[in-house]
Coordinates of C-alpha atoms in Angstrom, one line a residue:
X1 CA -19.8 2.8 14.4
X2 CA -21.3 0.6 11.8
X3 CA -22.6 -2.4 12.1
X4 CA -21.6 -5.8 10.0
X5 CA -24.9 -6.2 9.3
X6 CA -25.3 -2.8 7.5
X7 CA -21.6 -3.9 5.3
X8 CA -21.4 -5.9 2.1
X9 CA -22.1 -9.6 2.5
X10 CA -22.0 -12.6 0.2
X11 CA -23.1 -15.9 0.5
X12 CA -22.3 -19.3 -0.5
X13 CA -25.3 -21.6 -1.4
X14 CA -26.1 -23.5 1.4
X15 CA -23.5 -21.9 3.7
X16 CA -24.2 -20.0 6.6
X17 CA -20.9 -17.8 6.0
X18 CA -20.9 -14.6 5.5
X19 CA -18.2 -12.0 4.3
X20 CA -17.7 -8.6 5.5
X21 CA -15.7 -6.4 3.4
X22 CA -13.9 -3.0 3.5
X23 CA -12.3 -1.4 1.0
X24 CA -11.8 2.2 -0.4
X25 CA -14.1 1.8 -3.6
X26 CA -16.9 0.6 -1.9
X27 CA -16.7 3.1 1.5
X28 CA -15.6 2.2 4.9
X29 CA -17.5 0.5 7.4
X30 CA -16.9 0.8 11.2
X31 CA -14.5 3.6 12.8
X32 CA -11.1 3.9 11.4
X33 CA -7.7 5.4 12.7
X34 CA -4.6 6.0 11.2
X35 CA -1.3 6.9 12.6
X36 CA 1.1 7.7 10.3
X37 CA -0.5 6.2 7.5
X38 CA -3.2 8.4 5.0
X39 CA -6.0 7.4 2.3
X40 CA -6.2 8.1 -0.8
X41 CA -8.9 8.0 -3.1
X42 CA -9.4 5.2 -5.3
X43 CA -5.9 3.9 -3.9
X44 CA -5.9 2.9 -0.3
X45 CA -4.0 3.2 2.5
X46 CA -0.2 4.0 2.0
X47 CA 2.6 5.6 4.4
X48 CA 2.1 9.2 4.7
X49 CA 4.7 11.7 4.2
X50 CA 7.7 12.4 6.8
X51 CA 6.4 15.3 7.8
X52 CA 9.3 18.3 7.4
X53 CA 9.6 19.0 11.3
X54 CA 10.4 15.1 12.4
X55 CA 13.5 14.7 13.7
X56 CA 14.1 10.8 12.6
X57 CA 17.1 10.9 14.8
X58 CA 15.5 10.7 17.9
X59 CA 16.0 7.9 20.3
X60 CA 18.5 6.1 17.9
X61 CA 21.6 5.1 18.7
X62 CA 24.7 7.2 18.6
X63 CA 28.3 6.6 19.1
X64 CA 31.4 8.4 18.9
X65 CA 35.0 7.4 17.3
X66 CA 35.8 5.1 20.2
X67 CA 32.7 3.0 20.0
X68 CA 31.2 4.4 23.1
X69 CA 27.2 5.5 23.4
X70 CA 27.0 9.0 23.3
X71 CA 23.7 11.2 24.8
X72 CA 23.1 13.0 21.7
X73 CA 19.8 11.5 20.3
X74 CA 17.8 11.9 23.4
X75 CA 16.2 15.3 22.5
X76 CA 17.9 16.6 25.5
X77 CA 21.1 19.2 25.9
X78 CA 20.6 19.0 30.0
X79 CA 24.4 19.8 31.9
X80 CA 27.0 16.6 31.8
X81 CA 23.7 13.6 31.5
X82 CA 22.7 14.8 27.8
X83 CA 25.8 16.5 26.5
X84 CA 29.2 15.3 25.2
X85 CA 31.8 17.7 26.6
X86 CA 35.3 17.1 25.5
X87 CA 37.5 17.7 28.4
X88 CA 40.4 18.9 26.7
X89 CA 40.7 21.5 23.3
X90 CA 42.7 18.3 21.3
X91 CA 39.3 18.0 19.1
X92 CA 40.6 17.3 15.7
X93 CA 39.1 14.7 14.0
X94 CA 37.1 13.4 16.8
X95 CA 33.2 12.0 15.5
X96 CA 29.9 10.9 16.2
X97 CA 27.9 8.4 14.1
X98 CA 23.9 8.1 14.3
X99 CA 22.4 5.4 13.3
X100 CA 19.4 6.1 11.6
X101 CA 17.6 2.4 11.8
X102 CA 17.2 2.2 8.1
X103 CA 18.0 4.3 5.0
X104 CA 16.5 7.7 4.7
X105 CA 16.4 10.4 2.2
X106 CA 18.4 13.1 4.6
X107 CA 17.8 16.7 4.0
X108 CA 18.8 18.6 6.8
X109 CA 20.8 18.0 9.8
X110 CA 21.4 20.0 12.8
X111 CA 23.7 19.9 15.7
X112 CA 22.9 22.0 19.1
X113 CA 25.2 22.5 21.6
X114 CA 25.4 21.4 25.2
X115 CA 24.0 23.5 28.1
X116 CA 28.1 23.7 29.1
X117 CA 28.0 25.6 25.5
X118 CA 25.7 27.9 26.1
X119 CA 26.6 29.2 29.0
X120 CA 30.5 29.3 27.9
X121 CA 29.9 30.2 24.4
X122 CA 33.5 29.5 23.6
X123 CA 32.9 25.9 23.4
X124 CA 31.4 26.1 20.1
X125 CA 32.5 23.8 17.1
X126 CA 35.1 25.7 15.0
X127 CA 34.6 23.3 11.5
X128 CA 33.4 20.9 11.0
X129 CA 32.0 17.8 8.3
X130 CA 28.9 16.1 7.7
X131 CA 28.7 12.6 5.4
X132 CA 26.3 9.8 5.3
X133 CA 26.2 6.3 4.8
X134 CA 24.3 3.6 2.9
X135 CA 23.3 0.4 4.5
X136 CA 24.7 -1.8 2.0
X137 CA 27.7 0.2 1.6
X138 CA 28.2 1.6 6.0
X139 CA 31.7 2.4 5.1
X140 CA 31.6 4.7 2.1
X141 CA 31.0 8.1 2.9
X142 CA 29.3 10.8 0.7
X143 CA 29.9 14.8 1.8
X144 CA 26.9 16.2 3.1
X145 CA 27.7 19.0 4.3
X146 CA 30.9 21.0 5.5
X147 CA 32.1 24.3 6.6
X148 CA 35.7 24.6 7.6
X149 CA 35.5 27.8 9.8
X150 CA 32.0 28.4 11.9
X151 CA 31.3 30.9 14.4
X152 CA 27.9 29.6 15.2
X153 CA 26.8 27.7 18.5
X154 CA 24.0 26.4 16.2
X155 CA 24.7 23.9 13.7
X156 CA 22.0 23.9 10.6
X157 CA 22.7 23.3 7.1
X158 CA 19.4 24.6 6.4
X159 CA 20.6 28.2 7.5
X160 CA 24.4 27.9 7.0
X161 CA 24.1 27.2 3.3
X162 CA 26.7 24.2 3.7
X163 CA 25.0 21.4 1.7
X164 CA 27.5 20.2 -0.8
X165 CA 24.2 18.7 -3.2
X166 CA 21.8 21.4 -4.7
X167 CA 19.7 22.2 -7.6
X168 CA 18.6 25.7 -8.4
X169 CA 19.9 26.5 -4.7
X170 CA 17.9 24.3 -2.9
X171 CA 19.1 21.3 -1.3
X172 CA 18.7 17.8 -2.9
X173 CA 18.4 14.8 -0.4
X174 CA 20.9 12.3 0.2
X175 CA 20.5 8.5 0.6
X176 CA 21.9 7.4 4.3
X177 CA 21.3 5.3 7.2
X178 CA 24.3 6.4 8.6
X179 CA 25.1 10.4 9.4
X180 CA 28.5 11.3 10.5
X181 CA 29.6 14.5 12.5
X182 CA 33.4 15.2 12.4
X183 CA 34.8 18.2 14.0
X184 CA 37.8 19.3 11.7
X185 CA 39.3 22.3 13.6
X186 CA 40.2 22.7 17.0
X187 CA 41.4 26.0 19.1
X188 CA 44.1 25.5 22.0
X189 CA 42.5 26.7 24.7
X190 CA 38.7 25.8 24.7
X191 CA 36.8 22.5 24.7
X192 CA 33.7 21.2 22.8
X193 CA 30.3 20.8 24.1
X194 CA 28.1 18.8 22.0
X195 CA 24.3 18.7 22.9
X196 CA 21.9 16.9 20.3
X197 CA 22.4 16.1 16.3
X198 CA 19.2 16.2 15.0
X199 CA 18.4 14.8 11.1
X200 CA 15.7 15.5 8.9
X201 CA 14.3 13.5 6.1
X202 CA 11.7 13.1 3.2
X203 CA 9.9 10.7 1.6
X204 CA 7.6 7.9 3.4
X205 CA 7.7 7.7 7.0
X206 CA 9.0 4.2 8.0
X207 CA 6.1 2.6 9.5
X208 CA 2.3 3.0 10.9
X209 CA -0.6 1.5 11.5
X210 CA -4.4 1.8 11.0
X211 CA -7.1 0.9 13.6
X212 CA -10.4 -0.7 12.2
X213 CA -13.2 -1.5 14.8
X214 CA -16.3 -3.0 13.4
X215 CA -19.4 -3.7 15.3
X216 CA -22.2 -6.6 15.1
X217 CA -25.1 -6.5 16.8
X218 CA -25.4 -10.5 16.9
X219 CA -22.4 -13.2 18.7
X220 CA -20.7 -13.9 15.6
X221 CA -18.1 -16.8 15.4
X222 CA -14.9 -15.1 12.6
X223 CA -13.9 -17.5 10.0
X224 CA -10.9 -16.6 7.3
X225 CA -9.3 -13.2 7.1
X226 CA -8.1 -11.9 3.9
X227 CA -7.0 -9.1 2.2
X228 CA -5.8 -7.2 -0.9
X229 CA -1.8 -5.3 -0.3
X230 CA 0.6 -4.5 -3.1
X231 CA 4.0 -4.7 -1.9
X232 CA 7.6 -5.2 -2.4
X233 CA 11.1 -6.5 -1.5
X234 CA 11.6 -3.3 0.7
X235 CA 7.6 -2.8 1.9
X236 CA 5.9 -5.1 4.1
X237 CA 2.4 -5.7 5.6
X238 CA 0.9 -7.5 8.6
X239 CA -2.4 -7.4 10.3
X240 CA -3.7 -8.9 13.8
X241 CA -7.3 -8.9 14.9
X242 CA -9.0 -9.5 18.2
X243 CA -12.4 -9.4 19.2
X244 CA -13.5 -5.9 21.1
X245 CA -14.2 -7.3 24.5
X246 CA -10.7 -9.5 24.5
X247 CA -8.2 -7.7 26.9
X248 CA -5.0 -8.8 25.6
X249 CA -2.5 -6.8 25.0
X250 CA -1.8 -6.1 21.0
X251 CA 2.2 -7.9 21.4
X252 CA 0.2 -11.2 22.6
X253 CA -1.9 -11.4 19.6
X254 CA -0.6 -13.2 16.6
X255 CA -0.5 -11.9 13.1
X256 CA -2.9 -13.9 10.8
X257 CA -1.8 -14.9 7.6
X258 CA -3.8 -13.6 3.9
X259 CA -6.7 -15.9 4.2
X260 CA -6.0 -17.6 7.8
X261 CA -8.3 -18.2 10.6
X262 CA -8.9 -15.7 12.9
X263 CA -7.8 -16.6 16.2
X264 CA -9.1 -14.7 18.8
X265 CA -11.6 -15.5 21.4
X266 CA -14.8 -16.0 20.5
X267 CA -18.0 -15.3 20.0
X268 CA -17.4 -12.2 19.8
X269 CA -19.4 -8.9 18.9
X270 CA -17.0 -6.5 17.6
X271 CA -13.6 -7.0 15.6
X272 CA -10.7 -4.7 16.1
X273 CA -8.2 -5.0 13.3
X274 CA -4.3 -3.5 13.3
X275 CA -2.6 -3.5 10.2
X276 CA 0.5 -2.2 9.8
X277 CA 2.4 -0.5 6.7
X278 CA 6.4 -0.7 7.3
X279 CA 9.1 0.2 4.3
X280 CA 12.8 0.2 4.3
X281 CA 13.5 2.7 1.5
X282 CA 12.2 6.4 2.3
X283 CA 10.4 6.3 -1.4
X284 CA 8.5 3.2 -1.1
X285 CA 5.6 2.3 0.3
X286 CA 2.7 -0.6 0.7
X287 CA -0.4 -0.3 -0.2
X288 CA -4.0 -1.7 1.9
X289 CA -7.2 -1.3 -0.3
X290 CA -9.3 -4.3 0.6
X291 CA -10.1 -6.3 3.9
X292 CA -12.6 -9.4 4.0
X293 CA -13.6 -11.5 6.7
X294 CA -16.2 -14.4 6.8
X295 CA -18.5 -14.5 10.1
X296 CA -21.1 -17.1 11.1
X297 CA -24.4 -15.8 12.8
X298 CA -24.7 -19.2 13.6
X299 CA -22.4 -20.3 16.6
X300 CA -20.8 -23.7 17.2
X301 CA -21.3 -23.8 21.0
X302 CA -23.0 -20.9 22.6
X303 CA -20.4 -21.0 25.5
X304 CA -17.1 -23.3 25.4
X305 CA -14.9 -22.2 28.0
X306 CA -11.4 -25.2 29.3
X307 CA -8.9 -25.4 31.4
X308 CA -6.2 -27.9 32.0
X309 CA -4.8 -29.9 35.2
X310 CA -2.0 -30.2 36.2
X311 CA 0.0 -26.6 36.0
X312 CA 2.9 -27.2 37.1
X313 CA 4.9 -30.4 35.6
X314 CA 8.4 -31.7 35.6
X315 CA 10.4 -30.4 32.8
X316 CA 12.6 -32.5 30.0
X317 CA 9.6 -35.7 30.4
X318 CA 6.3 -36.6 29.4
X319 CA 3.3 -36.0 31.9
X320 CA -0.3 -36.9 32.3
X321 CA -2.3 -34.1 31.9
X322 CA -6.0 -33.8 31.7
X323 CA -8.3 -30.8 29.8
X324 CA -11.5 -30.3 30.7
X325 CA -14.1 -28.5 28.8
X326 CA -17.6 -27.2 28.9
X327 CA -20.2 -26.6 26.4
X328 CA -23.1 -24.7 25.9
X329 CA -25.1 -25.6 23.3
X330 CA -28.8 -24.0 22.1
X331 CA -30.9 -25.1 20.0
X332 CA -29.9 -22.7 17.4
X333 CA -26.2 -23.8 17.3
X334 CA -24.5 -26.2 15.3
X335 CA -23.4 -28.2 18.1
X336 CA -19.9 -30.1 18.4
X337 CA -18.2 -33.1 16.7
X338 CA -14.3 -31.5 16.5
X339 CA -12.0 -30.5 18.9
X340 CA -8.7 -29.4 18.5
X341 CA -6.1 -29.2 21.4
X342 CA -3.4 -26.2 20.5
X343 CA 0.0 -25.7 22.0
X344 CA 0.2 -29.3 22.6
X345 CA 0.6 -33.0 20.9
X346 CA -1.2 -35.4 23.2
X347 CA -0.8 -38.8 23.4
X348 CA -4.5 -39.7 24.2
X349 CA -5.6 -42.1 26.6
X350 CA -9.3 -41.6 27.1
X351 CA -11.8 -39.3 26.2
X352 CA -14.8 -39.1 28.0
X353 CA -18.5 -36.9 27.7
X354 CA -20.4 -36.3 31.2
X355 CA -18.0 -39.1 32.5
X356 CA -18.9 -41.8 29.9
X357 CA -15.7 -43.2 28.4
X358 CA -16.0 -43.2 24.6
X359 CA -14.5 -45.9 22.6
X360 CA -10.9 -44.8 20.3
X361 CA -11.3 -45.8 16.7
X362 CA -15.6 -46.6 17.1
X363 CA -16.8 -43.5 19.0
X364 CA -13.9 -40.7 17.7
X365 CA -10.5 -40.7 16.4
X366 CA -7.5 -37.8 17.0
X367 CA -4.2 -37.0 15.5
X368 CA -1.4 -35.3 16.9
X369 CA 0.9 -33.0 15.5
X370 CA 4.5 -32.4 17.2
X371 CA 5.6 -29.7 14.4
X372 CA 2.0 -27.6 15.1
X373 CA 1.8 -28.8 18.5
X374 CA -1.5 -29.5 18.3
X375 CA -3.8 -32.3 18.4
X376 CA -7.0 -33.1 16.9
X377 CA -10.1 -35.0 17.7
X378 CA -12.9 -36.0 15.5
X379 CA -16.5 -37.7 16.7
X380 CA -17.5 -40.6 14.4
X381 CA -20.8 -41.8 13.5
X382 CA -22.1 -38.6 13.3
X383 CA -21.9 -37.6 16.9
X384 CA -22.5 -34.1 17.7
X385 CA -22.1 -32.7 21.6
X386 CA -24.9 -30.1 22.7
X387 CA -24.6 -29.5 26.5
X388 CA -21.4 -31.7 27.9
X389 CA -18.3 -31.8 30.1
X390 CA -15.9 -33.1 28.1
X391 CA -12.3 -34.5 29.5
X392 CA -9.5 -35.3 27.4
X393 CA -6.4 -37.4 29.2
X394 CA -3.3 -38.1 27.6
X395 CA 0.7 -37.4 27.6
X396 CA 2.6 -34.9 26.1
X397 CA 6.1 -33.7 26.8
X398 CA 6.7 -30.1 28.4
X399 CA 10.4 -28.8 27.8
X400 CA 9.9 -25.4 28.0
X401 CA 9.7 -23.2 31.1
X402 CA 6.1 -21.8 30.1
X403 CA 3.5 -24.2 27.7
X404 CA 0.4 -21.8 26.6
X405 CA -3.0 -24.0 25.9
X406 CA -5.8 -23.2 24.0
X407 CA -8.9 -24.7 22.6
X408 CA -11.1 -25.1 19.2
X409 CA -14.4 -27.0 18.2
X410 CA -16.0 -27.6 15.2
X411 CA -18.8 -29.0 13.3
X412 CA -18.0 -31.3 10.5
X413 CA -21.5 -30.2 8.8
X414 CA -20.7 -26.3 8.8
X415 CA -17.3 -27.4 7.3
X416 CA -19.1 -29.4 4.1
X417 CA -21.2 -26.3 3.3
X418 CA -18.7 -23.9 3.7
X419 CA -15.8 -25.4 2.2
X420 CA -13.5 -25.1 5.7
X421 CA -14.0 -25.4 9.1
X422 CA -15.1 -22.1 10.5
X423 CA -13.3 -23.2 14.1
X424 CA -14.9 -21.2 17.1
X425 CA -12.1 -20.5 19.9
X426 CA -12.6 -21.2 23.1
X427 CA -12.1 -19.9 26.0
X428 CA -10.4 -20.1 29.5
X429 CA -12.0 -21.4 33.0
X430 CA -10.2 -18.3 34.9
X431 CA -7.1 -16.7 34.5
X432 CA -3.8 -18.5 34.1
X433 CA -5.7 -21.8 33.9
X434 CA -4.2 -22.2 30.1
X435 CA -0.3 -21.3 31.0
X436 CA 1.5 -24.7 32.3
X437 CA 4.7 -23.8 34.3
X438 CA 7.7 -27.2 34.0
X439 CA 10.7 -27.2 36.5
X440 CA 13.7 -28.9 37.2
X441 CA 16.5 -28.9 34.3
X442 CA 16.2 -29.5 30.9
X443 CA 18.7 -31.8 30.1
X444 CA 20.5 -32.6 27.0
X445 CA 19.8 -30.1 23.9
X446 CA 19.5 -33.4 21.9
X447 CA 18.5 -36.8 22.9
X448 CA 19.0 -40.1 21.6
X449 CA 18.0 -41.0 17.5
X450 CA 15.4 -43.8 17.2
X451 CA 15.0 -45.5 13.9
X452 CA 12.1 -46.8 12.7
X453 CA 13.7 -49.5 10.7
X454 CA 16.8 -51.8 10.6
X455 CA 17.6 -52.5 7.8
X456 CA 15.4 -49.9 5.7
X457 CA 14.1 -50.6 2.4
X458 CA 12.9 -47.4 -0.1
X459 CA 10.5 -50.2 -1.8
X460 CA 8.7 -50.8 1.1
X461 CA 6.2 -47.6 0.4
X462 CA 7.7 -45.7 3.9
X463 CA 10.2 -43.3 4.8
X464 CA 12.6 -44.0 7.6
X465 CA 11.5 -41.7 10.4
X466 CA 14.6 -40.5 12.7
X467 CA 12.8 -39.5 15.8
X468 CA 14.2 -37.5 19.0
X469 CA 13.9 -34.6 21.3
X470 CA 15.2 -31.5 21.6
X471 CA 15.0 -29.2 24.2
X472 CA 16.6 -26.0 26.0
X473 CA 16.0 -24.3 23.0
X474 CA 14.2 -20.8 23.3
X475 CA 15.0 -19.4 19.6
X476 CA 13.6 -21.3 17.0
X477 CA 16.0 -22.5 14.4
X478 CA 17.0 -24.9 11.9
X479 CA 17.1 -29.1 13.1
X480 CA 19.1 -30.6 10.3
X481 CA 19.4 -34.7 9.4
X482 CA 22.3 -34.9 7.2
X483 CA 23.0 -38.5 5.4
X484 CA 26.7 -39.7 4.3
X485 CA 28.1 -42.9 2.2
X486 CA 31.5 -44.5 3.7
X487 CA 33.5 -42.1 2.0
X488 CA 32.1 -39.2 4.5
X489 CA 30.0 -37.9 0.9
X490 CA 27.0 -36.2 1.8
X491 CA 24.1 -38.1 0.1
X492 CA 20.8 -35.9 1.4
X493 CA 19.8 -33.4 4.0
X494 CA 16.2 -32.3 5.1
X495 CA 15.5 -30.0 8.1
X496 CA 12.8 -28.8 9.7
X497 CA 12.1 -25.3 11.8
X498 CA 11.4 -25.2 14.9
X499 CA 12.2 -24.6 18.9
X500 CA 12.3 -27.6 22.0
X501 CA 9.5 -30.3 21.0
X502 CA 9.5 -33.6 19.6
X503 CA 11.0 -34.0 16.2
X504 CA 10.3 -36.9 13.3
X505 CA 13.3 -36.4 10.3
X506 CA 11.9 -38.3 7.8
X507 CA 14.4 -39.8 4.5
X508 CA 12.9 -41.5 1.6
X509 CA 16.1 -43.7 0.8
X510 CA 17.0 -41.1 -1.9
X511 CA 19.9 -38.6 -3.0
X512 CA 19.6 -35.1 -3.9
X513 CA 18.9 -36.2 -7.3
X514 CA 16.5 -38.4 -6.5
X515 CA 18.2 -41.4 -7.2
X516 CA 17.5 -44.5 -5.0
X517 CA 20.7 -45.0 -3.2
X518 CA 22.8 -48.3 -3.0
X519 CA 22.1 -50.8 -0.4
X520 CA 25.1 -50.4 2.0
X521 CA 25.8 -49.1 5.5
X522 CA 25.0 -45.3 6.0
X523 CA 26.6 -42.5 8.3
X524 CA 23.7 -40.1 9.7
X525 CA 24.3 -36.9 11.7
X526 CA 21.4 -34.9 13.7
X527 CA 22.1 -31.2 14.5
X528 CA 20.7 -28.3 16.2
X529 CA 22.1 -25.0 13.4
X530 CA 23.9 -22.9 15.9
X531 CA 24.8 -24.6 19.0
X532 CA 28.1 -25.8 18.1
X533 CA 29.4 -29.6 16.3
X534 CA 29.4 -30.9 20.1
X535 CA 25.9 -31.4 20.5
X536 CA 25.4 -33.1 17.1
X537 CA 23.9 -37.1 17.6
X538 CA 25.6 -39.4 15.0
X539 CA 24.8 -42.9 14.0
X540 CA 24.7 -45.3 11.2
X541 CA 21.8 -47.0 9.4
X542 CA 21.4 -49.5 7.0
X543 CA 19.8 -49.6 3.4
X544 CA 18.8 -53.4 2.1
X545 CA 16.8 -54.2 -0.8

C-alpha cells in the first residue's frame, strides 16, 4: 500500500490543497484490482477480452414461442425444474429466444439436452435453426446456423460445422442481442428435451470494474475528484469513492461527477475508489488513464458528528425539526463559519451556538434550496466556531416515506485560497439518527398553484414564480408549467426534474422566441409527465403593463 504522501502532489500558492494523482504514465500508487477490466501500457484501463469459454447467456432471460419463461439459461439440465420437455412429438416450428442483454459479436452457440434426454436418448432434436437478432432491428433475423437432419444429443456449431458465415473455414462472428433456436423437424413418436442453450461471444466484455485503495498516514479532509476517460455514445464511465473505514455498502454510495466533491464521511485515512468501464457494442470500449483528487492535511473540525430530532413526522405537511451538531475543533484546524444542511430545505427559525441565540441577517445568514434540498448557513462578521454545540430549528416539508440527512461545514478562508470550498462531511450521532420516517397519507400528487403576482408585469425586473407541492411521487420525472393565449395556443413551457418536494416554476413573461407577450389574460396548466391529464392544476393569470 502506498501512502498519499509518497504520490505526486501539487500545490496552489497559498492553498493548503493538495492533489493526489494516478495515472499509467506516471505508475500506480496504492493497491489496485481489476475485474474484468486490463492495463495497458501507455493506454489505461480498457475492458478486457470476452474470454472464449464465457457463456454470455447465462442467467438471461429466455422465452419460448408462447411468451413463456423457459429454464434454459440457468446453467442447469437437472429433471423437469431446468429442462423444457415437450410433452408430445408435434415439435415443428416450436422456438426459444435468449436475450442476450445487449448486442454481442456471437460466435458459437450450443444447445444441451435435458437430463429426460440423456437418459432416453430418443429425445434428441432432429433439425434444427439458429438466427440472431439486432437490437435496433429484434425482428429481422440473420441465419446462424442450421442443419436440417442431426443425430447428435449435443448441439455445437463449433463441432457440427453448421455456421452459415465463414472465412477460410473458420467461423466469422455475427452481430445479435437476440439468438433464436427453432426445431425444424419432428419424429411421430418421440418428444424433445431441451436442457441449456449456451452462446459464446468475442470482443469486449460488457462491463467491470477496478478497485483503487490508497492510504494516508495523516486525517485528511477529500476535496474535488477528477479524472481523464475517453469515451463514446455506446461506452460509459462512472466512479464512487468512500473513505476506508466507512461501512456502507457500495449501492449506497453516490457516483461523483468529473470534478465533484467527494462525499463520503470524513476525515478519513484511506480512499477506496470503484470505477466502472461498461460498453454496449462487443468492439468498443472506455478508456481510464488518469485519476486526481485534492486532500487537505489541514481539517475543518477535528470531529463534527449531528443528528436530528424528531424521526418520525407526519407526512404531506411541514414540521419543526431541530439538528444538532457537535464540533471539535484544535488548534490546528481551520475552524467553522459554513454549514450546509443536505437532504433538506429548512425554513430557519433560530440558530443557536452553546445555547446563545444568534441574530439572522447580523450574526449569519442561510439559503434554502427546494430543487437540491439543501440548505445553507453562512457566519458573518468573520465568525468562526472552534469547540460548539450547535442547534439549527426550522420547518421543512417531509412527503416521502423515508428523508435521509446529512451534514457539511466549511471555512470561508480555506475557500479564498483554494478557489472552492473543500466541504468536510460530517458525521452521524449513532445509527439511524440521520433517516427521518413520515406517516399517515400523502395526499394529492399536486397541490394548489400560488402566484406571486396578480397582475404580472415582465418590466418589473422579476419572473412570476408558480409555486406548489408535489408529492407521492417515488420516480423522479418531468414537472412541466405550460402557458396558453385565449385561443388555447401554447405560448412557453419550462420544466424542471425532480421527485415529491416543493416546486418554484418560474416564467419571465416571454414566448418561445423570446418575445414579450401581449398584456391579456393567460391560461396556465401545471403537470406531473406520466400520471395521467387528471392530476394536471390549471388556472389563469394575468399580464399588465
Amino acid at each position: 500500500m502506498v501512502s498519499m504522501a509518497s504520490l505526486l502532489s501539487t500545490f496552489s500558492a497559498g492553498a493548503q490543497i493538495e492533489t493526489a494523482s494516478w495515472s499509467w504514465d506516471e505508475g500506480v500508487g496504492g493497491s489496485l484490482e481489476l475485474r474484468a477490466v486490463r492495463a495497458l501500457e501507455g493506454v489505461g484501463l480498457t475492458l478486457a477480452p470476452m474470454p472464449e469459454d464465457k457463456n454470455v447467456a447465462l442467467g438471461e432471460v429466455a422465452k419460448n414461442d408462447f411468451g413463456q419463461r423457459v429454464p434454459l439459461t440457468d446453467g442447469d439440465i437437472a429433471l423437469v425444474a431446468s429442462e423444457w420437455i415437450s410433452n408430445t412429438p408435434n415439435v415443428f416450428g416450436r422456438y426459444f429466444t435468449v436475450d442476450l442483454g445487449r448486442n454481442r459479436a456471437i460466435t458459437r452457440v450450443l444447445v444441451r439436452p435435458g437430463q429426460t434426454a440423456l437418459n432416453q436418448p430418443e429425445y434428441y432434436v432432429r433439425g434444427y435453426r439458429i438466427e440472431s437478432a439486432l437490437e435496433r432491428d429484434p425482428d429481422i433475423w440473420r441465419m446462424l446456423a442450421e442443419k436440417r437432419t442431426n443425430y447428435n444429443l449435443l448441439i455445437d456449431t463449433a463441432t457440427d460445422s453448421t455456421w452459415t458465415v465463414l472465412n477460410d473455414g473458420r467461423p466469422v462472428a455475427r452481430m445479435g442481442r437476440f439468438v433464436r433456436f427453432t426445431i425444424t423437424r419432428q419424429d411421430r413418436s418421440n418428444w424433445v428435451a431441451l436442457g441449456d442453450i449456451e452462446v459464446y461471444a468475442e470482443g469486449y466484455e460488457a462491463g467491470g470494474t477496478a478497485v483503487l485503495n490508497w492510504a494516508s498516514q495523516d486525517k485528511i479532509n477529500v476535496g474535488q475528484v477528477r479524472w481523464v476517460a475517453d469515451t463514446d455514445e455506446s461506452t460509459g464511465f462512472s466512479l464512487t469513492a468512500k473513505g476506508s473505514s466507512d461501512e456502507r455498502d457500495w449501492a449506497e454510495v453516490h457516483t461523483v461527477e468529473n470534478g465533484g466533491l467527494f462525499d463520503g464521511l470524513e476525515p478519513v485515512t484511506g480512499i477506496d475508489v470503484v470505477a466502472e468501464l461498461r460498453t454496449s457494442e462487443p468492439y468498443a470500449t472506455p478508456r481510464w488513464s488518469r485519476l486526481e483528487i485534492d486532500f487537505d492535511r489541514r481539517l475543518v473540525a477535528s470531529r463534527a458528528v449531528g443528528s436530528i430530532q424528531p424521526n418520525l413526522v407526519p407526512r404531506g405537511g411541514s414540521s419543526r425539526i431541530s439538528y444538532s451538531i457537535d464540533l471539535e475543533v484544535s488548534s490546528d484546524d481551520y475552524g467553522v463559519d459554513l454549514f450546509v444542511l443536505d437532504g433538506l430545505s429548512v425554513q430557519l427559525e433560530s440558530l443557536s451556538i452553546d445555547g446563545r441565540a444568534l441574530l439572522m441577517g447580523t450574526d449569519y445568514d442561510f439559503s434554502a434550496n427546494d430543487e437540491r434540498a439543501q440548505t445553507e448557513i453562512r457566519l458573518m462578521q468573520g465568525s468562526i466556531v472552534s469547540d460548539s454545540s450547535i442547534e439549527v430549528v426550522g420547518n421543512a416539508l417531509f412527503l416521502n416515506e423515508t428523508t435521509d440527512v446529512g451534514f457539511r461545514i466549511g471555512n470561508s478562508d480555506q475557500e479564498r485560497s483554494a478557489g472552492y470550498v473543500n466541504w468536510q462531511n460530517g458525521q452521524q450521532n449513532e445509527t439511524g439518527s440521520w433517516r427521518i420516517r413520515a406517516q399517515g397519507n400523502p395526499g394529492d400528487l399536486l397541490s394548489s398553484i400560488d402566484l406571486s403576482k396578480r397582475p404580472y408585469s415582465p418590466y418589473e425586473g422579476e419572473d412570476l414564480a408558480f409555486s406548489f407541492v408535489v408529492s407521492n411521487l417515488n420516480n423522479p420525472t418531468d414537472v412541466v408549467l405550460s402557458l396558453y393565449d385565449l385561443n388555447g395556443n401554447r405560448v412557453r413551457q419550462v420544466s424542471q426534474y425532480g421527485s415529491a418536494r416543493r416546486y418554484t416554476l418560474r416564467w419571465d413573461g416571454r414566448d418561445e422566441t423570446h418575445r414579450v407577450v401581449d398584456p391579456g389574460l393567460y391560461l396556465y396548466e401545471v403537470e406531473v409527465r406520466g400520471s395521467g391529464g387528471e392530476n394536471g392544476r390549471r388556472g389563469t393569470c394575468v399580464v399588465a403593463y
